[in-house]
Short mmCIF file of C-alpha atoms and ligand atoms in Angstrom, two decimals:
data_model
loop_
_atom_site.label_atom_id
_atom_site.label_comp_id
_atom_site.label_asym_id
_atom_site.label_seq_id
_atom_site.Cartn_x
_atom_site.Cartn_y
_atom_site.Cartn_z
CA MET A 28 22.24 -10.29 -6.65
CA LYS A 29 23.94 -7.19 -5.24
CA VAL A 30 23.17 -6.71 -1.57
CA GLY A 31 23.81 -3.48 0.35
CA TRP A 32 25.22 -4.02 3.79
CA ILE A 33 25.87 -1.75 6.78
CA ASP A 34 28.93 -2.62 8.78
CA TYR A 35 27.55 -1.69 12.21
CA LEU A 36 27.24 -3.99 15.16
CA ASN A 37 23.46 -3.92 14.82
CA THR A 38 23.46 -5.74 11.47
CA LEU A 39 25.33 -8.72 12.90
CA PRO A 40 22.16 -10.79 13.51
CA PHE A 41 21.38 -10.88 9.77
CA GLY A 42 24.37 -13.17 9.31
CA ILE A 43 25.44 -11.78 5.97
CA ASP A 44 28.63 -13.85 6.02
CA ARG A 45 26.55 -16.99 5.68
CA PHE A 46 25.48 -16.09 2.15
CA LYS A 47 27.81 -17.40 -0.52
CA ASP A 48 25.76 -16.58 -3.63
CA ILE A 49 25.49 -12.80 -3.36
CA THR A 50 27.70 -9.79 -3.93
CA ILE A 51 27.96 -7.73 -0.76
CA VAL A 52 28.36 -3.96 -1.02
CA LYS A 53 29.39 -2.48 2.32
CA ASP A 54 28.69 1.15 3.06
CA TYR A 55 27.03 3.63 5.40
CA PRO A 56 23.23 3.77 5.38
CA SER A 57 23.14 7.10 3.52
CA ASN A 58 25.41 5.77 0.77
CA LEU A 59 23.47 2.53 0.48
CA ASN A 60 20.30 4.58 0.13
CA LYS A 61 21.81 6.27 -2.93
CA LEU A 62 23.10 3.04 -4.42
CA LEU A 63 19.69 1.41 -4.07
CA LYS A 64 17.91 4.43 -5.54
CA GLU A 65 20.27 4.41 -8.51
CA LYS A 66 19.82 0.62 -8.87
CA LYS A 67 23.52 -0.01 -8.37
CA ILE A 68 22.46 -2.54 -5.76
CA ASP A 69 19.32 -4.67 -5.95
CA ILE A 70 18.48 -5.04 -2.32
CA GLY A 71 19.80 -3.62 0.91
CA ILE A 72 19.31 -2.79 4.53
CA VAL A 73 18.69 0.94 4.14
CA SER A 74 17.36 3.89 6.11
CA ALA A 75 13.63 3.61 6.80
CA ALA A 76 13.47 7.23 5.62
CA GLU A 77 14.82 6.17 2.21
CA TYR A 78 11.77 3.96 1.84
CA LEU A 79 9.47 6.83 2.81
CA GLU A 80 11.13 9.14 0.33
CA ASN A 81 11.13 6.81 -2.66
CA PHE A 82 8.55 4.21 -1.74
CA TYR A 83 7.16 3.83 -5.27
CA GLN A 84 10.46 2.31 -6.34
CA TYR A 85 10.81 -0.29 -3.59
CA LEU A 86 9.21 -3.22 -1.82
CA ILE A 87 9.90 -3.99 1.82
CA ILE A 88 10.88 -7.43 3.02
CA PRO A 89 8.19 -8.31 5.57
CA ASP A 90 8.79 -9.01 9.25
CA LEU A 91 12.35 -7.64 9.33
CA SER A 92 13.82 -4.31 10.38
CA ILE A 93 16.20 -2.65 12.77
CA SER A 94 13.91 -1.12 15.36
CA SER A 95 13.86 -0.27 18.99
CA TYR A 96 11.36 0.06 21.76
CA LYS A 97 12.24 2.91 24.14
CA GLU A 98 16.07 3.21 24.11
CA VAL A 99 18.04 2.25 21.02
CA ASN A 100 21.40 3.26 22.59
CA SER A 101 23.07 3.92 19.25
CA VAL A 102 21.18 6.92 17.87
CA ILE A 103 21.91 9.88 20.09
CA ILE A 104 22.22 13.58 20.26
CA GLY A 105 25.24 14.20 22.42
CA SER A 106 25.37 17.72 23.76
CA ASP A 107 26.91 19.94 26.37
CA LEU A 108 23.62 21.81 26.57
CA PRO A 109 20.13 20.67 27.37
CA LEU A 110 18.17 19.95 24.19
CA GLU A 111 15.99 23.06 24.62
CA ASP A 112 19.09 25.28 24.46
CA VAL A 113 20.75 23.72 21.41
CA GLU A 114 21.33 26.32 18.66
CA VAL A 115 23.56 24.39 16.26
CA VAL A 116 23.62 20.65 15.81
CA TYR A 117 26.26 18.79 13.81
CA LEU A 118 24.81 15.84 11.95
CA THR A 119 26.46 12.62 10.89
CA LYS A 120 26.49 12.08 7.13
CA GLU A 121 25.99 8.36 7.64
CA SER A 122 22.30 8.52 8.35
CA LYS A 123 19.03 9.53 6.78
CA THR A 124 16.42 8.25 9.24
CA SER A 125 18.13 9.67 12.29
CA VAL A 126 18.73 13.04 10.63
CA TYR A 127 15.03 13.28 9.83
CA LEU A 128 14.13 12.08 13.31
CA THR A 129 16.35 14.83 14.73
CA ARG A 130 14.34 17.36 12.73
CA VAL A 131 11.08 15.88 14.03
CA VAL A 132 12.36 16.07 17.59
CA PHE A 133 13.40 19.71 17.30
CA GLU A 134 10.81 21.10 14.94
CA ILE A 135 7.71 19.13 15.92
CA PHE A 136 8.27 17.96 19.47
CA LEU A 137 10.15 21.04 20.72
CA GLY A 138 8.82 23.61 18.23
CA LYS A 139 12.25 25.11 17.52
CA LYS A 140 14.60 25.10 14.56
CA PRO A 141 18.32 24.95 15.32
CA ILE A 142 20.94 25.34 12.61
CA TYR A 143 21.83 21.98 11.08
CA LYS A 144 25.35 21.35 9.84
CA TYR A 145 26.87 18.12 8.58
CA PHE A 146 30.33 17.04 9.72
CA ASP A 147 32.80 14.94 7.75
CA ASN A 148 35.05 13.62 10.46
CA TYR A 149 34.02 13.19 14.03
CA LYS A 150 35.43 15.54 16.60
CA LYS A 151 33.96 16.73 19.84
CA ARG A 152 31.49 19.60 19.34
CA GLN A 153 28.83 21.28 21.45
CA SER A 154 25.97 19.21 19.98
CA VAL A 155 26.13 16.29 17.56
CA LEU A 156 23.93 13.57 16.10
CA LEU A 157 25.70 10.22 16.03
CA ILE A 158 24.50 6.80 14.95
CA GLY A 159 25.77 3.25 14.94
CA ASP A 160 29.08 2.22 16.46
CA LYS A 161 30.30 5.83 16.69
CA ALA A 162 27.34 6.74 18.87
CA ILE A 163 28.16 3.91 21.21
CA GLU A 164 31.81 4.89 21.27
CA TYR A 165 31.58 8.67 21.69
CA LYS A 166 28.51 9.23 23.85
CA LYS A 167 30.76 9.35 26.89
CA ASP A 168 32.15 12.68 25.56
CA TYR A 169 28.90 14.51 26.35
CA LYS A 170 27.24 15.91 29.40
CA TYR A 171 23.77 15.27 27.99
CA VAL A 172 22.95 12.22 25.91
CA TYR A 173 19.53 12.14 24.28
CA ASP A 174 18.44 8.78 22.92
CA LEU A 175 16.25 9.63 19.91
CA SER A 176 14.28 6.42 20.08
CA LYS A 177 13.42 7.15 23.71
CA LEU A 178 12.35 10.71 22.83
CA TRP A 179 10.12 9.25 20.11
CA PHE A 180 8.68 6.70 22.50
CA ASP A 181 7.95 9.31 25.17
CA LYS A 182 5.95 11.41 22.69
CA THR A 183 4.21 8.65 20.75
CA GLY A 184 4.22 5.52 22.88
CA LEU A 185 5.50 3.69 19.82
CA PRO A 186 8.63 1.76 18.85
CA PHE A 187 10.87 3.35 16.22
CA THR A 188 12.11 1.74 13.02
CA PHE A 189 15.51 2.89 11.77
CA ALA A 190 16.26 0.51 8.93
CA LEU A 191 14.30 -1.65 6.51
CA TRP A 192 15.30 -4.31 4.03
CA CYS A 193 14.22 -2.87 0.70
CA VAL A 194 14.38 -4.38 -2.76
CA ASN A 195 14.07 -2.55 -6.05
CA LYS A 196 10.64 -3.40 -7.39
CA ASP A 197 11.84 -3.96 -10.96
CA PHE A 198 14.47 -6.36 -9.75
CA PHE A 199 11.94 -8.18 -7.58
CA LEU A 200 9.46 -8.65 -10.41
CA LYS A 201 12.17 -10.37 -12.47
CA ASN A 202 13.80 -12.31 -9.62
CA ARG A 203 10.99 -13.18 -7.25
CA GLU A 204 12.14 -16.66 -6.32
CA LYS A 205 15.69 -15.50 -5.61
CA VAL A 206 14.55 -12.66 -3.38
CA LEU A 207 12.03 -14.79 -1.52
CA ASP A 208 14.71 -17.36 -0.84
CA PHE A 209 17.08 -14.63 0.39
CA GLU A 210 14.34 -13.36 2.71
CA LYS A 211 13.74 -16.79 4.14
CA ARG A 212 17.42 -17.26 4.92
CA LEU A 213 17.73 -13.78 6.44
CA LYS A 214 14.88 -14.51 8.82
CA GLN A 215 16.38 -17.85 9.71
CA ASN A 216 19.75 -16.19 10.38
CA VAL A 217 18.17 -13.72 12.80
CA ARG A 218 16.43 -16.54 14.67
CA ASP A 219 19.65 -18.58 14.81
CA PHE A 220 21.67 -15.60 15.96
CA PHE A 221 19.52 -14.87 18.97
CA GLU A 222 19.39 -18.53 19.92
CA ARG A 223 23.19 -18.67 19.90
CA LEU A 224 23.86 -15.17 21.24
CA ASP A 225 24.63 -16.12 24.84
CA SER A 226 27.30 -18.57 23.74
CA LEU A 227 28.94 -16.17 21.26
CA ASP A 228 32.36 -14.69 21.85
CA LEU A 229 31.17 -11.09 22.17
CA ASP A 230 31.39 -8.44 24.91
CA LEU A 231 28.54 -8.53 27.37
CA SER A 232 27.70 -4.90 26.63
CA LYS A 233 27.42 -5.69 22.93
CA LYS A 234 25.17 -8.64 23.66
CA GLU A 235 22.98 -6.44 25.78
CA TYR A 236 22.85 -3.78 23.09
CA LEU A 237 21.73 -6.33 20.50
CA LYS A 238 19.19 -7.99 22.77
CA ASN A 239 17.57 -4.64 23.35
CA LEU A 240 17.02 -4.01 19.62
CA ARG A 241 14.08 -5.39 17.70
CA TYR A 242 14.46 -7.08 14.35
CA GLY A 243 10.80 -7.73 13.57
CA LEU A 244 8.30 -5.47 11.81
CA ASP A 245 4.88 -5.68 13.38
CA LYS A 246 1.67 -3.65 13.43
CA GLU A 247 3.05 -1.14 15.93
CA ASN A 248 6.21 -0.60 13.89
CA ILE A 249 4.09 0.11 10.85
CA GLN A 250 1.87 2.47 12.79
CA SER A 251 5.03 4.24 13.89
CA ILE A 252 6.48 4.43 10.37
CA ARG A 253 3.20 5.96 9.17
CA LEU A 254 3.27 8.53 11.96
CA PHE A 255 6.90 9.36 11.17
CA ALA A 256 5.88 9.83 7.52
CA LYS A 257 3.07 12.15 8.57
CA TYR A 258 5.56 14.35 10.41
CA LEU A 259 7.96 14.30 7.47
CA LEU A 260 5.11 15.43 5.23
CA GLU A 261 4.32 18.24 7.63
CA LEU A 262 7.94 19.34 7.57
CA LYS A 263 7.89 19.05 3.76
CA ILE A 264 10.82 16.63 3.91
CA ILE A 265 8.83 14.15 1.85
CA LYS A 266 6.38 15.24 -0.80
CA THR A 267 3.78 12.58 -1.36
CA TYR A 268 1.37 10.29 0.33
CA LEU A 269 2.72 7.09 1.53
CA ASP A 270 1.87 3.49 1.15
CA ILE A 271 3.80 0.60 2.55
CA ARG A 272 4.42 -2.26 0.13
CA PHE A 273 5.81 -5.66 0.92
CA THR A 274 7.28 -8.41 -1.21
CA ASP A 275 4.46 -10.72 -0.09
CA GLY A 276 2.02 -8.45 -1.91
CA ARG A 277 0.59 -6.73 1.14
CA VAL A 278 0.13 -2.99 0.81
CA ILE A 279 -0.85 -0.67 3.65
CA THR A 280 -2.63 2.13 1.80
CA ALA A 281 -2.65 5.83 2.59
CA ASP A 282 -5.69 5.58 4.88
CA GLY A 283 -4.09 2.71 6.81
CA THR A 284 -6.31 -0.01 5.38
CA GLN A 285 -4.74 -2.97 3.70
CA THR A 286 -4.83 -4.06 0.10
CA PHE A 287 -2.81 -6.49 -1.98
CA TYR A 288 -0.62 -6.20 -5.01
CA ASN A 289 -1.41 -8.59 -7.80
CA PHE A 290 1.95 -9.48 -9.33
CA ASP A 291 0.30 -11.07 -12.38
CA TYR A 292 -1.52 -7.88 -13.30
CA ASN A 293 1.28 -5.77 -11.83
CA GLU A 294 -1.38 -3.70 -10.15
CA ALA A 295 -2.76 -3.22 -6.65
CA TYR A 296 -6.37 -4.06 -5.86
CA HIS A 297 -6.98 -0.47 -4.78
CA SER A 298 -5.66 2.98 -5.28
CA THR A 299 -2.94 2.87 -2.69
CA LYS A 300 -2.87 6.65 -2.52
CA ALA A 301 -6.55 7.03 -1.73
CA GLY A 302 -6.70 3.98 0.50
CA ALA A 303 -8.72 0.81 0.15
CA TYR A 304 -11.53 1.85 2.46
CA THR A 305 -11.62 5.45 1.24
CA GLU A 306 -11.81 4.34 -2.36
CA SER A 307 -14.74 2.01 -1.70
CA LEU A 308 -16.63 4.75 0.08
CA TYR A 309 -15.93 7.67 -2.26
CA LYS A 310 -15.62 5.94 -5.62
CA PHE A 311 -18.35 3.30 -5.31
CA THR A 312 -20.75 3.36 -2.36
CA LEU A 313 -21.50 7.10 -2.24
CA PRO A 314 -21.48 7.77 -6.02
CA CYS A 315 -24.02 4.91 -6.37
CA LYS A 316 -26.07 6.62 -3.62
CA ILE A 317 -26.36 3.50 -1.50
CA ASP A 318 -27.16 5.74 1.51
CA LYS A 319 -30.11 7.32 -0.28
CA LEU A 320 -31.34 4.02 -1.75
CA ALA A 321 -31.29 2.48 1.71
CA LYS A 322 -33.50 5.26 3.06
CA GLU A 323 -35.97 5.15 0.20
CA LYS A 324 -36.30 1.45 -0.54
CA GLU A 325 -36.99 -1.76 1.31
CA GLU A 326 -34.64 -3.80 -0.78
CA ILE A 327 -31.52 -2.97 -2.83
CA ASN A 328 -29.90 -5.12 -5.49
CA ILE A 329 -26.23 -4.49 -6.11
CA LEU A 330 -24.00 -5.84 -8.86
CA ASP A 331 -20.34 -5.83 -7.85
CA VAL A 332 -17.97 -6.50 -10.74
CA GLY A 333 -14.60 -7.57 -9.36
CA PHE A 334 -15.16 -8.67 -5.77
CA GLY A 335 -11.43 -8.43 -5.06
CA LEU A 336 -10.87 -8.11 -1.33
CA GLY A 337 -14.52 -7.39 -0.60
CA TYR A 338 -14.15 -3.75 0.48
CA ASN A 339 -16.88 -2.48 -1.84
CA VAL A 340 -19.36 -5.00 -0.52
CA ALA A 341 -18.37 -4.43 3.10
CA VAL A 342 -18.59 -0.65 2.87
CA ALA A 343 -21.89 -0.73 0.95
CA VAL A 344 -23.49 -3.03 3.52
CA LYS A 345 -22.22 -0.86 6.35
CA VAL A 346 -23.50 2.38 4.81
CA ALA A 347 -26.85 0.87 3.83
CA LYS A 348 -27.44 -0.53 7.32
CA GLU A 349 -26.43 2.75 8.94
CA ASN A 350 -29.15 4.46 6.92
CA ASN A 351 -31.82 1.80 7.35
CA GLN A 352 -31.41 -1.02 9.82
CA ASN A 353 -34.12 -3.09 8.19
CA ILE A 354 -32.91 -2.78 4.63
CA LYS A 355 -32.70 -5.98 2.59
CA ILE A 356 -29.63 -6.14 0.39
CA ASN A 357 -28.96 -8.64 -2.36
CA ILE A 358 -25.49 -8.56 -3.83
CA VAL A 359 -24.13 -10.46 -6.77
CA SER A 360 -20.37 -10.22 -7.11
CA VAL A 361 -18.32 -11.33 -10.07
CA GLU A 362 -14.83 -12.65 -9.38
CA LYS A 363 -12.19 -14.38 -11.44
CA ASP A 364 -9.84 -15.55 -8.70
CA GLU A 365 -11.13 -18.65 -6.98
CA ASN A 366 -8.67 -18.11 -4.10
CA PHE A 367 -10.17 -14.76 -3.14
CA LEU A 368 -11.18 -15.95 0.34
CA GLU A 369 -7.67 -17.05 1.20
CA ARG A 370 -6.44 -13.54 0.56
CA ILE A 371 -9.20 -12.04 2.67
CA ASN A 372 -8.31 -14.40 5.49
CA GLN A 373 -4.71 -13.13 5.40
CA MET A 374 -5.84 -9.54 5.40
CA GLU A 375 -5.92 -7.25 8.35
CA ILE A 376 -9.54 -6.16 8.63
CA PRO A 377 -10.16 -2.48 9.41
CA GLU A 378 -11.64 -1.88 12.84
CA ASN A 379 -14.84 -0.33 11.48
CA LEU A 380 -15.59 -3.20 9.06
CA GLN A 381 -15.22 -6.15 11.43
CA LYS A 382 -18.89 -7.05 11.36
CA GLU A 383 -19.18 -6.88 7.59
CA TYR A 384 -16.06 -9.01 7.16
CA ASN A 385 -17.34 -11.62 9.58
CA PHE A 386 -20.24 -11.91 7.19
CA ILE A 387 -17.96 -12.10 4.14
CA LYS A 388 -15.83 -14.72 5.85
CA SER A 389 -18.94 -16.83 6.34
CA LEU A 390 -19.15 -17.37 2.55
CA LYS A 391 -19.58 -21.04 1.71
CA PRO A 392 -18.92 -22.82 -1.61
CA SER A 393 -21.99 -23.41 -3.71
CA LYS A 394 -23.13 -23.46 -7.33
CA ILE A 395 -25.31 -21.13 -9.32
CA THR A 396 -27.06 -21.78 -12.61
CA LEU A 397 -27.32 -18.81 -14.91
CA ASN A 398 -28.82 -19.19 -18.36
CA GLU A 399 -28.34 -22.95 -18.06
CA ASN A 400 -24.64 -22.58 -17.30
CA ILE A 401 -23.45 -23.79 -13.92
CA TYR A 402 -20.90 -21.59 -12.15
CA PRO A 403 -18.97 -22.32 -8.99
CA SER A 404 -19.90 -19.69 -6.45
CA TYR A 405 -19.81 -18.70 -2.79
CA THR A 406 -22.86 -17.60 -0.84
CA ALA A 407 -23.65 -16.08 2.51
CA SER A 408 -26.81 -14.73 3.98
CA ALA A 409 -27.55 -13.08 7.30
CA ASP A 410 -29.44 -10.18 8.77
CA GLY A 411 -31.29 -9.36 5.55
CA VAL A 412 -28.12 -9.36 3.45
CA SER A 413 -27.48 -12.00 0.83
CA LEU A 414 -24.22 -12.23 -1.06
CA THR A 415 -23.37 -14.48 -3.98
CA VAL A 416 -19.86 -14.38 -5.41
CA VAL A 417 -19.94 -15.97 -8.87
CA LEU A 418 -16.59 -17.32 -10.01
CA GLY A 419 -15.52 -17.31 -13.63
CA GLU A 420 -14.87 -15.18 -16.66
CA GLY A 421 -16.45 -11.77 -16.13
CA ARG A 422 -17.92 -11.32 -19.60
CA ARG A 423 -19.65 -14.69 -19.59
CA ILE A 424 -21.09 -14.21 -16.13
CA LEU A 425 -22.44 -10.75 -16.97
CA LEU A 426 -24.02 -12.04 -20.18
CA ASP A 427 -25.60 -15.00 -18.42
CA LEU A 428 -26.88 -12.78 -15.61
CA SER A 429 -28.48 -10.52 -18.17
CA LYS A 430 -30.04 -13.43 -20.05
CA SER A 431 -31.45 -14.66 -16.75
CA GLY A 432 -33.28 -11.37 -16.28
CA TYR A 433 -31.35 -9.96 -13.31
CA LYS A 434 -31.80 -6.22 -12.63
CA PHE A 435 -29.73 -4.13 -10.23
CA ASP A 436 -30.16 -0.74 -8.53
CA ALA A 437 -26.42 -0.08 -8.36
CA VAL A 438 -23.32 -1.36 -10.13
CA PHE A 439 -19.80 -1.20 -8.67
CA TYR A 440 -17.64 -1.55 -11.76
CA ASP A 441 -14.25 -2.45 -10.33
CA PRO A 442 -12.23 -4.89 -12.48
CA PHE A 443 -8.47 -4.47 -12.91
CA SER A 444 -7.62 -1.50 -15.08
CA PRO A 445 -8.36 -1.07 -18.79
CA LYS A 446 -4.65 -1.35 -19.42
CA VAL A 447 -4.28 -4.86 -17.98
CA ASN A 448 -7.86 -6.14 -18.17
CA THR A 449 -9.12 -4.47 -21.37
CA GLU A 450 -11.76 -7.11 -22.13
CA MET A 451 -13.81 -5.89 -19.14
CA TRP A 452 -14.04 -2.33 -20.48
CA THR A 453 -15.55 -2.64 -23.96
CA LEU A 454 -18.58 -0.93 -25.48
CA ASP A 455 -20.15 -4.33 -26.10
CA LEU A 456 -19.81 -5.41 -22.50
CA PHE A 457 -21.19 -2.07 -21.29
CA LYS A 458 -24.34 -2.80 -23.36
CA VAL A 459 -24.71 -6.05 -21.45
CA VAL A 460 -24.23 -4.23 -18.15
CA LYS A 461 -26.79 -1.61 -19.16
CA ASN A 462 -29.30 -4.37 -19.67
CA LEU A 463 -28.65 -5.47 -16.09
CA MET A 464 -29.59 -2.08 -14.64
CA THR A 465 -32.89 -0.52 -13.67
CA ASP A 466 -33.58 2.87 -15.30
CA LYS A 467 -32.56 4.82 -12.21
CA ALA A 468 -29.56 2.64 -11.32
CA ILE A 469 -26.12 4.23 -11.17
CA LEU A 470 -22.93 2.51 -12.23
CA ALA A 471 -19.76 3.78 -10.56
CA THR A 472 -16.23 3.06 -11.64
CA TYR A 473 -12.80 4.35 -10.64
CA SER A 474 -11.78 4.61 -14.29
CA ALA A 475 -11.25 8.01 -15.86
CA SER A 476 -10.09 6.65 -19.18
CA LEU A 477 -11.40 8.17 -22.41
CA PRO A 478 -12.16 4.87 -24.18
CA VAL A 479 -14.11 3.75 -21.11
CA ARG A 480 -16.13 6.96 -20.90
CA LYS A 481 -16.75 6.91 -24.64
CA GLY A 482 -17.75 3.24 -24.49
CA LEU A 483 -20.29 3.99 -21.75
CA ILE A 484 -21.77 6.84 -23.80
CA GLU A 485 -22.02 4.77 -26.96
CA ALA A 486 -23.62 1.96 -24.98
CA GLY A 487 -26.46 4.41 -24.26
CA PHE A 488 -25.52 5.77 -20.84
CA LYS A 489 -25.33 9.34 -19.76
CA ILE A 490 -22.19 9.83 -17.72
CA GLY A 491 -20.95 12.18 -15.03
CA LEU A 492 -17.82 12.80 -13.01
CA VAL A 493 -17.11 12.16 -9.34
CA GLU A 494 -14.90 14.36 -7.10
CA PRO A 495 -11.36 12.94 -7.26
CA VAL A 496 -9.87 11.12 -4.28
CA GLY A 497 -6.18 10.31 -4.01
CA ARG A 498 -5.41 11.55 -7.52
CA ARG A 499 -6.15 14.45 -9.83
CA SER A 500 -8.67 12.94 -12.23
CA PRO A 501 -12.29 12.44 -11.22
CA SER A 502 -13.80 8.98 -11.51
CA THR A 503 -16.91 8.16 -13.53
CA VAL A 504 -20.60 7.43 -12.97
CA ALA A 505 -23.07 6.27 -15.62
CA THR A 506 -26.85 5.81 -15.67
CA ILE A 507 -29.77 5.33 -18.03
CA LYS A 508 -32.19 7.78 -16.42
CA GLY A 509 -30.89 8.21 -12.89
CA ASP A 510 -29.74 11.34 -11.13
CA ILE A 511 -26.02 11.98 -11.64
CA PRO A 512 -23.97 15.19 -11.93
CA GLU A 513 -24.02 16.90 -15.31
CA LEU A 514 -20.94 16.17 -17.41
CA PRO A 515 -18.80 19.34 -17.54
CA GLU A 516 -18.66 21.05 -20.94
CA LYS A 517 -14.89 20.65 -21.14
CA GLU A 518 -15.08 16.89 -20.72
CA LYS A 519 -17.91 16.68 -23.28
CA GLN A 520 -15.67 18.41 -25.77
CA ARG A 521 -12.71 16.22 -24.99
CA LEU A 522 -14.89 13.16 -25.56
CA GLU A 523 -15.96 14.56 -28.92
CA THR A 524 -12.60 15.74 -30.19
CA SER A 525 -9.82 13.63 -28.69
CA PRO A 526 -8.46 10.94 -31.03
CA LEU A 527 -8.25 8.67 -27.97
CA ALA A 528 -11.98 8.95 -27.27
CA LYS A 529 -12.92 5.75 -29.09
CA PRO A 530 -14.42 2.78 -27.32
CA TYR A 531 -12.79 -0.60 -26.98
CA LEU A 532 -14.76 -3.07 -29.12
CA ASP A 533 -15.52 -6.73 -28.57
CA PRO A 534 -18.73 -7.63 -30.46
CA CYS A 535 -18.42 -11.37 -29.81
CA LEU A 536 -17.42 -10.81 -26.16
CA CYS A 537 -14.65 -13.26 -26.88
CA LYS A 538 -11.62 -11.26 -28.00
CA THR A 539 -8.30 -11.30 -26.21
CA LYS A 540 -6.97 -8.18 -24.58
CA GLU A 541 -4.29 -7.93 -27.29
CA GLU A 542 -6.87 -8.12 -30.12
CA ILE A 543 -9.02 -5.46 -28.49
CA VAL A 544 -6.07 -3.11 -28.01
CA LYS A 545 -4.85 -3.68 -31.57
CA ASP A 546 -8.28 -2.85 -33.01
CA TYR A 547 -8.48 0.21 -30.78
CA GLN A 548 -5.12 1.47 -31.95
CA LYS A 549 -6.21 1.05 -35.57
CA THR A 550 -9.33 3.21 -35.11
CA ALA A 551 -8.01 5.68 -32.59
CA PHE A 552 -5.08 7.06 -34.57
C1 LIG B 7 19.78 1.99 15.06
C2 LIG B 7 20.59 2.32 14.10
O1 LIG B 7 20.02 2.34 12.87
C3 LIG B 7 20.68 2.77 11.70
C4 LIG B 7 20.22 4.10 11.36
C5 LIG B 7 20.00 4.49 10.06
C6 LIG B 7 19.66 5.91 9.72
O2 LIG B 7 19.64 6.73 10.61
O3 LIG B 7 19.42 6.22 8.54
C7 LIG B 7 20.05 3.53 9.04
C8 LIG B 7 20.31 2.23 9.31
C9 LIG B 7 20.39 1.69 10.67
O4 LIG B 7 21.37 0.71 10.76
C10 LIG B 7 22.00 2.62 14.33
O5 LIG B 7 22.83 2.26 13.50
O6 LIG B 7 22.32 3.14 15.40
#
């Protein structure tokens, strides 16, 4: 494992010398950023801004960073002029985060744009940005010393995160155990270091500098990183939306709500770009018209395929209750992962869904008999809402529900994607689902795939498109006789002419994903 390492005083607590089984690559942050991007190292303590710029390629090691609260003392603009009067600022080439933070300070906080120049070798100039040991050493050369972390704190009230431990995602997927072990030892080293610090042979000023830094990565740090990213987007320094992904599978999505990455499916539970909450609202609850149903009916029955983290259920309940306090809601969810509640218990619940998640967390183990088959399940019921999460293979559960005569007014169709979970997206299964729906019921799914749309049509649905969120392609709604938007002519044509517009087939509802894909490839080309 090749590990990128910054040789500044502030990386001392990570105790890199204690590792015997790694190759250490020492360099400045900005060089390490490049090496990690180019996969010349596997893991490294790099600029937080490098993560923001290339986040899709990395995962962050949780609970570790180099951050500061108020002063950092080693990231400074040294100047002979007050900040407001600075016209030219010379920037260190060692940094990425601090260079971007300098731009935020000038261009966002002060609303001015000085000339930025990089310097190769340090010499005294009118205004410079310095980081690390050089900042500590040379700040005495300047009349004014601006601590960037303090400037950030004064404007935002938040800590600032300069560096993150990032691992290349590809490397992580192949070497999970190794990386997780490395993480564990890093964290232990930091704890050990601060326990021993007072007894170490180190200048008092250095000890004080280190004690003032923060090596954790908590909720406030993440809030601050997201705000920093927002400014960088405004300044067009970074181009895309941001999500924050950790090696423990946690993902903070673009809207700030949390989802998880499923390393077996190699897919997140939600569109990380749209956001977990946003996706539930705009791809499921509103397209299924839960708000309107709640106003018009006394009771709504919802089928939720792929309970996942429970966002769809939580948002639907919230929206329904907002529109009709007395509404009765019966929800049947289908879920494969029997440990789903554990994940929800680890999850940070969005502020506006606390009540709904208290309900979800009250789920208790139970059993349900469907078509004479007994399934393990979880149930909860309160305040007119009843929820049953049926555990098992999706196809079997849907078939048994249909044979038991269940009918639903809305279907949230939200399994993992057709690519990784093909067996949940076949024409034959859609026929079963159709049989579970009332005439006016709407099925909503995030999928925009041609075989899925074609499968829905051939199963006897009319389909329509939903305004895209967090991506370019619209998602899909389907109904027997309900009210959905007309399918645009262009999409109709594509579904008639594209060689990919062939449904996935699974007449016995028993084929493996590989068999289904193989058959599809035979007919589609
Ligand atoms: C706080 C500091 O953080 C450093 C600043 C970095 C940057 O600006 O890109 C990167 C890594 C950190 O080690 C510092 O070295 O002074």
